mmCIF file of C-alpha atoms and ligand atoms in Angstrom:
data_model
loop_
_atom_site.group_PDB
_atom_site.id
_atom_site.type_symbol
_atom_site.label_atom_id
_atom_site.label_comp_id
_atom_site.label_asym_id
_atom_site.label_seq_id
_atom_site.Cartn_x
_atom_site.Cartn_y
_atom_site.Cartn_z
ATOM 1 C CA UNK A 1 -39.097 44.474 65.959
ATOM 2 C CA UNK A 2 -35.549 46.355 65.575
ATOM 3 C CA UNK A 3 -35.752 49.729 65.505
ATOM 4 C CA UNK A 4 -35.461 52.031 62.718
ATOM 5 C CA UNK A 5 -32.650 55.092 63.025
ATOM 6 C CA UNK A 6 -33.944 58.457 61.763
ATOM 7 C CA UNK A 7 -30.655 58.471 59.121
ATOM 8 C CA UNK A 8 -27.660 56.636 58.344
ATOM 9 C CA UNK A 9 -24.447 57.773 56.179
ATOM 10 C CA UNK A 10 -24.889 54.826 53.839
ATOM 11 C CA UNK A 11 -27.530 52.658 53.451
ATOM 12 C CA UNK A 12 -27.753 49.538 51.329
ATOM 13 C CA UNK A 13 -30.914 48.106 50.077
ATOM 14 C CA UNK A 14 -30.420 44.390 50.019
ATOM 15 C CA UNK A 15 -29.093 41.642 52.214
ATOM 16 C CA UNK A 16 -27.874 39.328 49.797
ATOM 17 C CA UNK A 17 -24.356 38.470 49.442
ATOM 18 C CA UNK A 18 -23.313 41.551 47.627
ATOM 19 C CA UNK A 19 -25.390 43.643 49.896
ATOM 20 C CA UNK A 20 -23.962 42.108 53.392
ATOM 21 C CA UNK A 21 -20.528 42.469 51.702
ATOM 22 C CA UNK A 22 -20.692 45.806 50.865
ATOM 23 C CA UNK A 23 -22.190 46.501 54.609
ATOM 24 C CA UNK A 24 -18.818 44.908 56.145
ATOM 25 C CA UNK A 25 -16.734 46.621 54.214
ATOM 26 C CA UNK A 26 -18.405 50.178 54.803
ATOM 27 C CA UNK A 27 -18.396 48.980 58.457
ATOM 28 C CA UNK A 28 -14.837 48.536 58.045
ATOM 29 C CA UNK A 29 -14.145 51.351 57.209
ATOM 30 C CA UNK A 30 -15.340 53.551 60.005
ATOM 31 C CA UNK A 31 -18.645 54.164 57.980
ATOM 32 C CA UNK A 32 -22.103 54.487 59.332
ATOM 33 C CA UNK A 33 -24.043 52.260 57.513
ATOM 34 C CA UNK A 34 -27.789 50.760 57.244
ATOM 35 C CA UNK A 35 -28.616 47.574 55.462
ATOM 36 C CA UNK A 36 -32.465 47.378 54.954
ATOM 37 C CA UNK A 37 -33.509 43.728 53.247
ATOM 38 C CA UNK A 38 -37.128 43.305 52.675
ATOM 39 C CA UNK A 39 -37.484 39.521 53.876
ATOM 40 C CA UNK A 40 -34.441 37.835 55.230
ATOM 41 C CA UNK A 41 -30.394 38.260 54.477
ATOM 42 C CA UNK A 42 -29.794 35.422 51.505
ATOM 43 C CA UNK A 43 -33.197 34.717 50.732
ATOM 44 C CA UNK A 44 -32.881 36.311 46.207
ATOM 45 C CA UNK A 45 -30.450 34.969 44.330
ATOM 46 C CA UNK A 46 -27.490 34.122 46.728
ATOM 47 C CA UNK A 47 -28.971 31.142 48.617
ATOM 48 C CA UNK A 48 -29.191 28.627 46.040
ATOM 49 C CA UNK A 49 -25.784 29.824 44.529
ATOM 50 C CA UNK A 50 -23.894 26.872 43.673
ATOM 51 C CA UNK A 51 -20.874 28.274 45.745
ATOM 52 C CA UNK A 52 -18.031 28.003 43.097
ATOM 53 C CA UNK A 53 -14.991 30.611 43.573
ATOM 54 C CA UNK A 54 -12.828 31.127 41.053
ATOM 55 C CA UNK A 55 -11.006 34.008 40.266
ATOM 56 C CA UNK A 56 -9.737 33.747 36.586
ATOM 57 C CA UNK A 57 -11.751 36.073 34.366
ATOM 58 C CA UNK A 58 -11.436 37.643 31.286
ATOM 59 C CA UNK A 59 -11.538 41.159 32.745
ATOM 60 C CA UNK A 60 -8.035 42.026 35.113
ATOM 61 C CA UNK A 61 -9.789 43.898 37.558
ATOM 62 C CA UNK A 62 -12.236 41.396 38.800
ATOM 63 C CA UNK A 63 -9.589 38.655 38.542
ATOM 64 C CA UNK A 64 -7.816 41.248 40.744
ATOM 65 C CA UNK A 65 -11.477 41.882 43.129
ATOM 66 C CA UNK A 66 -11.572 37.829 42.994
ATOM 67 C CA UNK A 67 -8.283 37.628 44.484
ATOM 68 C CA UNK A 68 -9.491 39.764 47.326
ATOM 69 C CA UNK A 69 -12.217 37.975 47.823
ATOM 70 C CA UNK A 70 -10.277 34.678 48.402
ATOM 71 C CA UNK A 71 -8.208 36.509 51.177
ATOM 72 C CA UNK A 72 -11.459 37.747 52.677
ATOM 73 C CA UNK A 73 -12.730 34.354 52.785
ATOM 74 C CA UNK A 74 -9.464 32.676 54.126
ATOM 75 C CA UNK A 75 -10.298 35.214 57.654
ATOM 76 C CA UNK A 76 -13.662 35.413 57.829
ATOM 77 C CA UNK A 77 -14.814 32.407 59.651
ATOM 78 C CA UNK A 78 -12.043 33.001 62.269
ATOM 79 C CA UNK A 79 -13.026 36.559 62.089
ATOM 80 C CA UNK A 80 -16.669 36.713 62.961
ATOM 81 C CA UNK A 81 -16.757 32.742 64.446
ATOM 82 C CA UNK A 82 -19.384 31.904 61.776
ATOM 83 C CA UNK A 83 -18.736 29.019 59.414
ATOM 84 C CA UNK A 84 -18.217 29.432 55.800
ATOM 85 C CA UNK A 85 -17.673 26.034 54.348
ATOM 86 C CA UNK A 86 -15.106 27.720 52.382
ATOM 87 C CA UNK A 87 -12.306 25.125 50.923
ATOM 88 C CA UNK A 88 -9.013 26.036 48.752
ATOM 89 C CA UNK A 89 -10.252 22.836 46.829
ATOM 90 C CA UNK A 90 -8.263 24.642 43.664
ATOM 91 C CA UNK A 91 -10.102 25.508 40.521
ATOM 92 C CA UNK A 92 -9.183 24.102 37.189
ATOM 93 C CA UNK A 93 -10.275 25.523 34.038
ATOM 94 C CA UNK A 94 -9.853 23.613 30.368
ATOM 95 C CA UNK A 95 -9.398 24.526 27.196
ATOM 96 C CA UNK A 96 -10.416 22.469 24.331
ATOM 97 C CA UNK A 97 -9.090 24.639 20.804
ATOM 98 C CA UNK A 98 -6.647 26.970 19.958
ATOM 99 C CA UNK A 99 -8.580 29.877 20.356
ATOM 100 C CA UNK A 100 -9.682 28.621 24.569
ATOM 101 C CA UNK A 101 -5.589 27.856 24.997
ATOM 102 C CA UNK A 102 -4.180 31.565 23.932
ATOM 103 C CA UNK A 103 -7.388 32.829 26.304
ATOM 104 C CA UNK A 104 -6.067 30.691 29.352
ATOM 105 C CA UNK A 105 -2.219 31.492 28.604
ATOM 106 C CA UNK A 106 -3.397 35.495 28.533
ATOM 107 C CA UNK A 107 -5.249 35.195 31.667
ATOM 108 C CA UNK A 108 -2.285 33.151 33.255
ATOM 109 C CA UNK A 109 -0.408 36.354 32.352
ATOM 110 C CA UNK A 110 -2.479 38.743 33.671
ATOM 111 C CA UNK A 111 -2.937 36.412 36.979
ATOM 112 C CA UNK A 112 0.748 36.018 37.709
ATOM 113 C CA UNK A 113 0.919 39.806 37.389
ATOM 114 C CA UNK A 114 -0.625 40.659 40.125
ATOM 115 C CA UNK A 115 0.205 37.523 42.363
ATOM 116 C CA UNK A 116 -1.985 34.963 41.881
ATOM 117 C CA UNK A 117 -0.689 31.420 41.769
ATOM 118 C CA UNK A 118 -1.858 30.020 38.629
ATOM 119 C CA UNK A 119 -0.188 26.953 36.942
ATOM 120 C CA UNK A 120 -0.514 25.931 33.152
ATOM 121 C CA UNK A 121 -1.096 21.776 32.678
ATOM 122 C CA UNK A 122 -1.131 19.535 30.048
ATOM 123 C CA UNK A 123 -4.701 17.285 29.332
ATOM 124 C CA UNK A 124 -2.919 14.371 31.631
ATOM 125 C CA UNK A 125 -1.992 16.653 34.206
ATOM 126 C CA UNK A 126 -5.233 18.163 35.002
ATOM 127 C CA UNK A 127 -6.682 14.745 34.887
ATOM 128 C CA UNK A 128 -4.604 13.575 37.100
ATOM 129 C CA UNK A 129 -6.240 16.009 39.764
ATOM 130 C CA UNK A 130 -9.854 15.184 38.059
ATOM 131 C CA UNK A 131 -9.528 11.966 37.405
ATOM 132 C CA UNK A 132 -13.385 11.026 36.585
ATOM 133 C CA UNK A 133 -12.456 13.277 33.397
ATOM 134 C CA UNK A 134 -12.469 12.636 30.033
ATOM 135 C CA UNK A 135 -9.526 14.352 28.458
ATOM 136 C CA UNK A 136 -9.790 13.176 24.689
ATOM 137 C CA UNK A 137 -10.616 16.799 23.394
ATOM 138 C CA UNK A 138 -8.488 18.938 26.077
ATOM 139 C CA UNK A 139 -5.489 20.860 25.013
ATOM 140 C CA UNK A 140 -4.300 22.128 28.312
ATOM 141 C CA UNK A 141 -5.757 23.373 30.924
ATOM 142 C CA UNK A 142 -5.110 26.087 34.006
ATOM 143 C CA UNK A 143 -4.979 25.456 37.433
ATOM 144 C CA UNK A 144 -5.442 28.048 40.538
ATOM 145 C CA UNK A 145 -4.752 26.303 43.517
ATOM 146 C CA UNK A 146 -6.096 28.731 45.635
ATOM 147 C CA UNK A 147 -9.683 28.762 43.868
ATOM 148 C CA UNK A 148 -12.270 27.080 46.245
ATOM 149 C CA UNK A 149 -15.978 26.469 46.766
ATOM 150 C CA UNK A 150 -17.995 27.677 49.904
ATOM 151 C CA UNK A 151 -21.646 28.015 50.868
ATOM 152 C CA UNK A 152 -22.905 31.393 49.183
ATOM 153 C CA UNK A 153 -25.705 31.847 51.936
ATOM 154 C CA UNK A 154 -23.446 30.937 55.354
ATOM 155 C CA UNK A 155 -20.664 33.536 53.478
ATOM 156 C CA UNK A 156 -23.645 35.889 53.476
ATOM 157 C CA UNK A 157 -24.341 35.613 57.362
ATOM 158 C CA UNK A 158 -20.592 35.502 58.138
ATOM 159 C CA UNK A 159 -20.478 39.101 55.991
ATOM 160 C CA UNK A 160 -23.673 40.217 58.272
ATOM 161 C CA UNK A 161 -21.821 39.636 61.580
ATOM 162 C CA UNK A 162 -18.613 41.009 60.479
ATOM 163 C CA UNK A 163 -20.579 43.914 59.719
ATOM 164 C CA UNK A 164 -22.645 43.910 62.586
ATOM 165 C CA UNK A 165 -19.559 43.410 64.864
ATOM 166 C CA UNK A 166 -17.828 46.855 62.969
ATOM 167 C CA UNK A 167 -21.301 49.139 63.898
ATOM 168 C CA UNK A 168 -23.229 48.320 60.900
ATOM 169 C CA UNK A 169 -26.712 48.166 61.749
ATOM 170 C CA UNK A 170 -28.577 45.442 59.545
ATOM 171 C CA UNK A 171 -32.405 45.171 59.287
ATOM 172 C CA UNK A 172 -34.968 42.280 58.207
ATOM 173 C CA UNK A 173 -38.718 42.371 56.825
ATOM 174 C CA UNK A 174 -37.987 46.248 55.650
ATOM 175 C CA UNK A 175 -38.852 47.263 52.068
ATOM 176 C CA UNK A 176 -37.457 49.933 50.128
ATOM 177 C CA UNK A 177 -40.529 51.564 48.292
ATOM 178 C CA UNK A 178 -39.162 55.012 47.553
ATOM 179 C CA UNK A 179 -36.218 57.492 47.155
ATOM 180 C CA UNK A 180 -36.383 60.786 48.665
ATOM 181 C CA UNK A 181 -34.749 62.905 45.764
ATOM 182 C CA UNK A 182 -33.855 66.813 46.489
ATOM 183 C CA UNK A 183 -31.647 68.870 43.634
ATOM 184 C CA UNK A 184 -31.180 65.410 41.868
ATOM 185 C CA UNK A 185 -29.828 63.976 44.873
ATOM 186 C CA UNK A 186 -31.195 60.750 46.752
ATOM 187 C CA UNK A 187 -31.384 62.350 50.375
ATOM 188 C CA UNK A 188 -33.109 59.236 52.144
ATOM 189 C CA UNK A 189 -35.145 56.603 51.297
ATOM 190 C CA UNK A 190 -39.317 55.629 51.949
ATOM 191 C CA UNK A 191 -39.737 52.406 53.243
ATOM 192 C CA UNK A 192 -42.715 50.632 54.743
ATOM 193 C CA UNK A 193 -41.824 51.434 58.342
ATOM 194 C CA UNK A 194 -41.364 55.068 57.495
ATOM 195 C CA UNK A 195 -38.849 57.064 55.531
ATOM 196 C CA UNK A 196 -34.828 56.943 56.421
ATOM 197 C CA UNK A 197 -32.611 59.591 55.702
ATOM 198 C CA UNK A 198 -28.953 59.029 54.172
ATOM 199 C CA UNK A 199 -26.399 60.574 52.590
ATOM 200 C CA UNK A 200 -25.554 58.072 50.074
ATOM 201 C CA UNK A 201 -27.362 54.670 48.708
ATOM 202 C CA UNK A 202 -26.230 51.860 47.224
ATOM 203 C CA UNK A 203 -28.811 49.370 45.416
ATOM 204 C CA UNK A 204 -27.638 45.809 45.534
ATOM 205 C CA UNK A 205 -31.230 44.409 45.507
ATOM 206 C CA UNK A 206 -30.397 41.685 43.103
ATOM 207 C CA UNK A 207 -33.227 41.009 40.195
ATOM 208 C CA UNK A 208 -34.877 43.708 41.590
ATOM 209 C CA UNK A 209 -32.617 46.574 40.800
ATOM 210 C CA UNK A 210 -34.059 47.214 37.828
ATOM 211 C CA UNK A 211 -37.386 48.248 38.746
ATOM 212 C CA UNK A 212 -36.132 50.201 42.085
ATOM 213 C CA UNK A 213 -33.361 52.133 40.305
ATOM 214 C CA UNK A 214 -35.659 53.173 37.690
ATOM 215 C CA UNK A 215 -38.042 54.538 40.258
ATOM 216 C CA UNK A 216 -34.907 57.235 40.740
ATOM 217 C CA UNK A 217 -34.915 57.928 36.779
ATOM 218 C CA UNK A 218 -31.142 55.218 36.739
ATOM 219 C CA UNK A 219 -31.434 52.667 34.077
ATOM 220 C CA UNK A 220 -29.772 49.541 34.933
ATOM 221 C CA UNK A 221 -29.497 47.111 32.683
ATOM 222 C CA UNK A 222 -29.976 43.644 34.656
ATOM 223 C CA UNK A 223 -32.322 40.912 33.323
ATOM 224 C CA UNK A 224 -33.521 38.058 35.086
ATOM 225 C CA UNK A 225 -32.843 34.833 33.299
ATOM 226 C CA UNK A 226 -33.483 31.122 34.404
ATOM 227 C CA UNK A 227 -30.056 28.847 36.002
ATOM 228 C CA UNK A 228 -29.785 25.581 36.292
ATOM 229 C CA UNK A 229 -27.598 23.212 38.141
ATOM 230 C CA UNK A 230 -28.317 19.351 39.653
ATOM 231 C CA UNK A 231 -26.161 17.790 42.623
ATOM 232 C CA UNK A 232 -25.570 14.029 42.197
ATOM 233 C CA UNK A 233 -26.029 11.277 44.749
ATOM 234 C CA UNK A 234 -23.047 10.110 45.631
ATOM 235 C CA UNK A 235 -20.199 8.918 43.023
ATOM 236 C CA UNK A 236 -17.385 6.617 43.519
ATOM 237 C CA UNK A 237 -13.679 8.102 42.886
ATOM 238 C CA UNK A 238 -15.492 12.139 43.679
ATOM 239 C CA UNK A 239 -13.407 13.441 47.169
ATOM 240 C CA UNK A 240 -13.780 16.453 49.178
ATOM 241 C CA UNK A 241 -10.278 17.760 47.951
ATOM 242 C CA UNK A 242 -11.825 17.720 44.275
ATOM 243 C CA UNK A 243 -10.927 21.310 42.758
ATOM 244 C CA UNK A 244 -13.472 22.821 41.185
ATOM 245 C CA UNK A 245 -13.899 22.132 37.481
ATOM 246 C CA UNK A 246 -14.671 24.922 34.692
ATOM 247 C CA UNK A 247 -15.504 23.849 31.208
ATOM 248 C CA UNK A 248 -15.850 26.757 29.036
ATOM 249 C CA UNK A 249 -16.083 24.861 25.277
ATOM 250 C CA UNK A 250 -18.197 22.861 27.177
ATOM 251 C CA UNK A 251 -20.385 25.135 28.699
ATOM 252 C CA UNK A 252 -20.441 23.832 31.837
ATOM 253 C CA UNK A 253 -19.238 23.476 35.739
ATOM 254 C CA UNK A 254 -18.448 20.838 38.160
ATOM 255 C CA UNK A 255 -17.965 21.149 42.252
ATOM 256 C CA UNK A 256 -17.822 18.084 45.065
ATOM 257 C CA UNK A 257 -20.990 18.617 46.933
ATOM 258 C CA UNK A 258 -21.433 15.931 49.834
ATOM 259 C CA UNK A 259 -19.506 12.942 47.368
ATOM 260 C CA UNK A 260 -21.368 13.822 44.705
ATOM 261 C CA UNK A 261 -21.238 16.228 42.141
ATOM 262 C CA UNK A 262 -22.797 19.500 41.384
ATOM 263 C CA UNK A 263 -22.779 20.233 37.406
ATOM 264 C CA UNK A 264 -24.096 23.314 35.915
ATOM 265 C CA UNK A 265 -24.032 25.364 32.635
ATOM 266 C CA UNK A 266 -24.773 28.106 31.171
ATOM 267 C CA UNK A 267 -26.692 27.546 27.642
ATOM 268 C CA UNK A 268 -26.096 29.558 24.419
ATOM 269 C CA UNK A 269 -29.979 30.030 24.543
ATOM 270 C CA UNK A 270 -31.021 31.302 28.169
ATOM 271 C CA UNK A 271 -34.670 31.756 29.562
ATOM 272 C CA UNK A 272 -35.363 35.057 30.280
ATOM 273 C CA UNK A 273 -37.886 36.005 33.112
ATOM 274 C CA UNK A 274 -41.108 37.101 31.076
ATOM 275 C CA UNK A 275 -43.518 37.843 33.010
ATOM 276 C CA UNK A 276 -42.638 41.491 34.177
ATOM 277 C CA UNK A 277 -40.903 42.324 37.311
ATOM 278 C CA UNK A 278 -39.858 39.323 39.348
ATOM 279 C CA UNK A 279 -42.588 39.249 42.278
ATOM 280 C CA UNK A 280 -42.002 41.022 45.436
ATOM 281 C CA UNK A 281 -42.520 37.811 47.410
ATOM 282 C CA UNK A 282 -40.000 35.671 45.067
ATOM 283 C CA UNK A 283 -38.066 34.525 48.202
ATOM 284 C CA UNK A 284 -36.078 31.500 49.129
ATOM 285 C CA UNK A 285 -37.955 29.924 46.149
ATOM 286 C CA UNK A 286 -37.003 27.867 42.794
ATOM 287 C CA UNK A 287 -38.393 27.820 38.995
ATOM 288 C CA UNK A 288 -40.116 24.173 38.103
ATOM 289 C CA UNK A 289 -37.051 21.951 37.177
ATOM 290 C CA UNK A 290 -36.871 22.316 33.089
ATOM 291 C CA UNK A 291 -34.977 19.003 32.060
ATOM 292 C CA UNK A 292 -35.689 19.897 28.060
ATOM 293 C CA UNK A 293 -33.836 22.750 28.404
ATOM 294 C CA UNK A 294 -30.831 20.936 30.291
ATOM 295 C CA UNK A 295 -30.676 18.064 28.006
ATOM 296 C CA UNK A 296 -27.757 19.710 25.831
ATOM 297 C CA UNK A 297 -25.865 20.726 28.985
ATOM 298 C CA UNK A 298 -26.313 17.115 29.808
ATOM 299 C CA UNK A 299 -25.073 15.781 26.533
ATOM 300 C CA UNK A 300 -22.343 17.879 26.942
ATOM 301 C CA UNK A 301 -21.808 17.084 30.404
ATOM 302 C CA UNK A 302 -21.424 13.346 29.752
ATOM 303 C CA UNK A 303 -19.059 13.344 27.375
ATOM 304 C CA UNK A 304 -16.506 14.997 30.101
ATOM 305 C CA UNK A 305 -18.038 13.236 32.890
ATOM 306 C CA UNK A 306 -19.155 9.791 31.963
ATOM 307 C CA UNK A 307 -19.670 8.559 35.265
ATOM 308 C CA UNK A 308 -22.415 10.967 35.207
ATOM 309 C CA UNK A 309 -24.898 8.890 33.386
ATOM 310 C CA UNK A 310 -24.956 6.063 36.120
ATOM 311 C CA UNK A 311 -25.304 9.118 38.819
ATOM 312 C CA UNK A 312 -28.195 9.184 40.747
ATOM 313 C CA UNK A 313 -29.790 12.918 40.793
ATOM 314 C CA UNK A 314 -30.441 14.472 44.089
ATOM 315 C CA UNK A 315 -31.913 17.740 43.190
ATOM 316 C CA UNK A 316 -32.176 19.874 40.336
ATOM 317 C CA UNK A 317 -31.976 23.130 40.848
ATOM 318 C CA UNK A 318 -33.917 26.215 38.805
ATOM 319 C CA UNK A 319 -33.047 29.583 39.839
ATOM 320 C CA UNK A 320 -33.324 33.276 38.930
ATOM 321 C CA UNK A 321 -30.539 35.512 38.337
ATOM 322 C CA UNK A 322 -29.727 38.884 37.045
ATOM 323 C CA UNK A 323 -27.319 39.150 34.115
ATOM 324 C CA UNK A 324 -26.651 42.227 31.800
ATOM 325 C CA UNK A 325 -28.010 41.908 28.167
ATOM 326 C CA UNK A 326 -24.451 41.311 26.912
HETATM 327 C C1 FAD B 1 -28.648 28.399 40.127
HETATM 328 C C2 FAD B 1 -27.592 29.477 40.378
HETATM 329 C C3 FAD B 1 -26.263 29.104 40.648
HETATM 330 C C4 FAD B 1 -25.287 30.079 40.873
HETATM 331 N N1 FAD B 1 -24.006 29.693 41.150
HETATM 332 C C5 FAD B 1 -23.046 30.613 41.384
HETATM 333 C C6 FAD B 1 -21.709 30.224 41.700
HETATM 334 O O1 FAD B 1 -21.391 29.036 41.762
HETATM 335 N N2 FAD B 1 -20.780 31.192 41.922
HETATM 336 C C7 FAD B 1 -21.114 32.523 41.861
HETATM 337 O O2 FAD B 1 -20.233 33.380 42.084
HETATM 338 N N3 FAD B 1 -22.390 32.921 41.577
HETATM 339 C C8 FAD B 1 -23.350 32.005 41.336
HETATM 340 N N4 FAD B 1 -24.626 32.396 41.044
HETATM 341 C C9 FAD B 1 -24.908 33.828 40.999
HETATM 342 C C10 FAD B 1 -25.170 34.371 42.404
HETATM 343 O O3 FAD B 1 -26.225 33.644 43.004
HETATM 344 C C11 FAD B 1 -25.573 35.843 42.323
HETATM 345 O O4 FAD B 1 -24.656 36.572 41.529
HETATM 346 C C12 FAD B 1 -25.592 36.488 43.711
HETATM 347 O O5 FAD B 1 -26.264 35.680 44.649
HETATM 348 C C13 FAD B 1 -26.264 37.843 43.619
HETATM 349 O O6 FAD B 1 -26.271 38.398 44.912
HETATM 350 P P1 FAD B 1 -26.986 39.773 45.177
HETATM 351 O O7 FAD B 1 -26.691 40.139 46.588
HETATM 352 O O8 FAD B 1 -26.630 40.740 44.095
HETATM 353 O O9 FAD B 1 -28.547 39.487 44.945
HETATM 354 P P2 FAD B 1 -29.611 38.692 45.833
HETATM 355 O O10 FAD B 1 -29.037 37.538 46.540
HETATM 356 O O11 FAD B 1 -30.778 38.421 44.944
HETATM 357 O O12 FAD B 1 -30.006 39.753 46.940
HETATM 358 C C14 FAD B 1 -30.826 40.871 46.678
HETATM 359 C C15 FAD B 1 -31.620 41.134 47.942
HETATM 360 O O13 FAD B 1 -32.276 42.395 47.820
HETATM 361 C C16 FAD B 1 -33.508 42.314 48.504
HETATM 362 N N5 FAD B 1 -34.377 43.379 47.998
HETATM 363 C C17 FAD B 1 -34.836 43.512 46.729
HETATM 364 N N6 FAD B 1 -35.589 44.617 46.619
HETATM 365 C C18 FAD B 1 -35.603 45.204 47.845
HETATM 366 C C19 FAD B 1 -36.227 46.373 48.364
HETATM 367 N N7 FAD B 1 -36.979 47.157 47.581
HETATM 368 N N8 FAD B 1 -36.043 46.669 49.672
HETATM 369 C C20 FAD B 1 -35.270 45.875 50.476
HETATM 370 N N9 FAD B 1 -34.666 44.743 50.020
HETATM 371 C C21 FAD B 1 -34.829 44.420 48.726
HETATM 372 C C22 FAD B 1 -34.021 40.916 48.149
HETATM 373 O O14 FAD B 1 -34.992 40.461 49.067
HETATM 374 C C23 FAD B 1 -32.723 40.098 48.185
HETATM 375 O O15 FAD B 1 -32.509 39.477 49.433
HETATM 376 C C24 FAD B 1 -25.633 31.451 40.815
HETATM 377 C C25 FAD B 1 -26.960 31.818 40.548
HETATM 378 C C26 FAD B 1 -27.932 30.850 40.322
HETATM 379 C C27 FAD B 1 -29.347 31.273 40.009
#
């Protein structure tokens, strides 16, 4: 069993992929830093991410953060010798009215202003580099070329030995139960293999910041809500150098995974976690696979990707993850 230190600067409660990232770059940064992660690094939210990067947002400051990110991933598998399965596939994101073309034309704008490569095609452009695509109802459409697609949980252990490797000091199987709070001022933190002291904490414990934080008198305002996505057997004319496909009036997402596709979406009408606080022990699993509820995002999903409904279905995949309320 690793040992516990008496105190750290910093320590993080969490090992998933925000948690190990944060770690690295405290590391980094000359920082003495603790990462405590009640079962093992990856096992909340970020393992059965579907591992799409893009960086083109509404927001310039995380299209800016996403940019950094890409550069981060470009080094890190050289960097700490662990594999990524990162690939600049390029990301390619429609827009199918008026309204979704402006958007798309802003955020090329804002893109270009800080340096990212971003290139604005017509319908038969971007089909060209997606050809299974139906482009009846596409106006234009943007392309990042340096937008990829890696594995969320193998980013996570690359993040963990980069920070390991910098002095960060990373442990498994221990649970934050408890802040120590003096003068309104977390001071250390109770876990169950005794109490840690720190000078600063940072929460990135996923769907379960919520509860913890409010144990401190913070209100976050995360929710759990159900996510689907399914990955495809494989299907003729899908290659390894397919860019990632975003589909915003469509509500829905598209990645090669193994010569077949992954396809997401994200429905108008989420389900929300409702029974209480998502359980202590909810790790490395999945919700039951809720095909009712992904019949519209299949609907919609066909009439982009026809070859979809001769597409055998590997897997369907139900997850939890936290979103804000807005
Ligand atoms: C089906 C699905 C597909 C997705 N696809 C994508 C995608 O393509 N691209 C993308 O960018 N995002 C995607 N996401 C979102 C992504 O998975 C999450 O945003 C990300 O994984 C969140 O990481 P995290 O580190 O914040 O949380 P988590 O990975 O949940 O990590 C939190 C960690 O904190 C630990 N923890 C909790 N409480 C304590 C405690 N008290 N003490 C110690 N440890 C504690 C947990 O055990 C857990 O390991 C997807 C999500 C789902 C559900």
């Amino acid at each position: 069993m690793t040992d516990l230190p008496a105190s750290a600067q910093i320590i993080v409660v969490g090992g998933g992929i925000v948690g190990c990232s944060v770690a690295y770059h405290l590391a980094k940064r000359g920082v003495e830093t603790l990462l405590l992660e009640r079962h093992q690094l990856s096992s909340g939210s970020t393992w059965h991410a579907a591992g799409l990067i893009g960086q083109l947002r509404t927001n310039a400051n995380i299209t800016k953060l996403l940019g950094y990110s890409v550069e981060l991933y470009d080094r890190l598998e050289e960097e700490t010798g662990y594999a990524t399965g990162w690939r600049r596939n390029g990301g390619l994101r429609l827009a199918c009215n008026a309204d979704r073309w402006i958007e798309v034309k802003r955020q090329a704008t804002s893109a270009r202003s800080f340096g990212l490569e971003m290139q604005l095609l017509s319908a038969k452009e971007a089909q060209a580099l997606w050809p299974l695509m139906n482009v009846d109802d596409v106006i234009g459409a943007a392309f990042l070329p340096t937008d990829g697609q890696a594995n969320p949980s193998d980013i996570t252990q690359a993040l963990a030995k980069g920070a390991r490797l910098a002095g960060a000091k990373l442990v498994e199987g221990v649970a934050v139960t408890d802040f120590i709070i003096e003068n309104d001022r977390v001071r250390g933190v109770v876990t169950n293999r005794g109490a840690v002291a720190c000078e600063k904490l940072v929460l990135c414990a996923g769907l379960w910041t919520q509860p913890l934080a409010a144990r401190a008198g913070v209100a976050v305002p995360l929710s759990a809500v159900h996510h689907q996505y399914l990955v495809t057997e494989k299907i003729n004319g899908v290659t390894s150098d397919l860019p990632t496909l975003r589909d915003p009036d469509r509500l829905t997402y598209y990645k090669e995974e193994v010569g077949g596709l992954v396809m997401g979406g994200y429905e108008p009408n989420p389900v929300p976690w409702s029974s209480g606080t998502v359980p202590e022990d909810f790790a490395f699993r999945l919700l039951e696979d809720d095909w009712d509820h992904f019949e519209p995002i299949m609907d919609l999903a066909l009439g982009r990707v026809p070859a979809l409904a001769e597409a055998g279905v590997k897997q369907m995949i139900n997850g939890l993850e936290s979103f804000t309320p807005d």
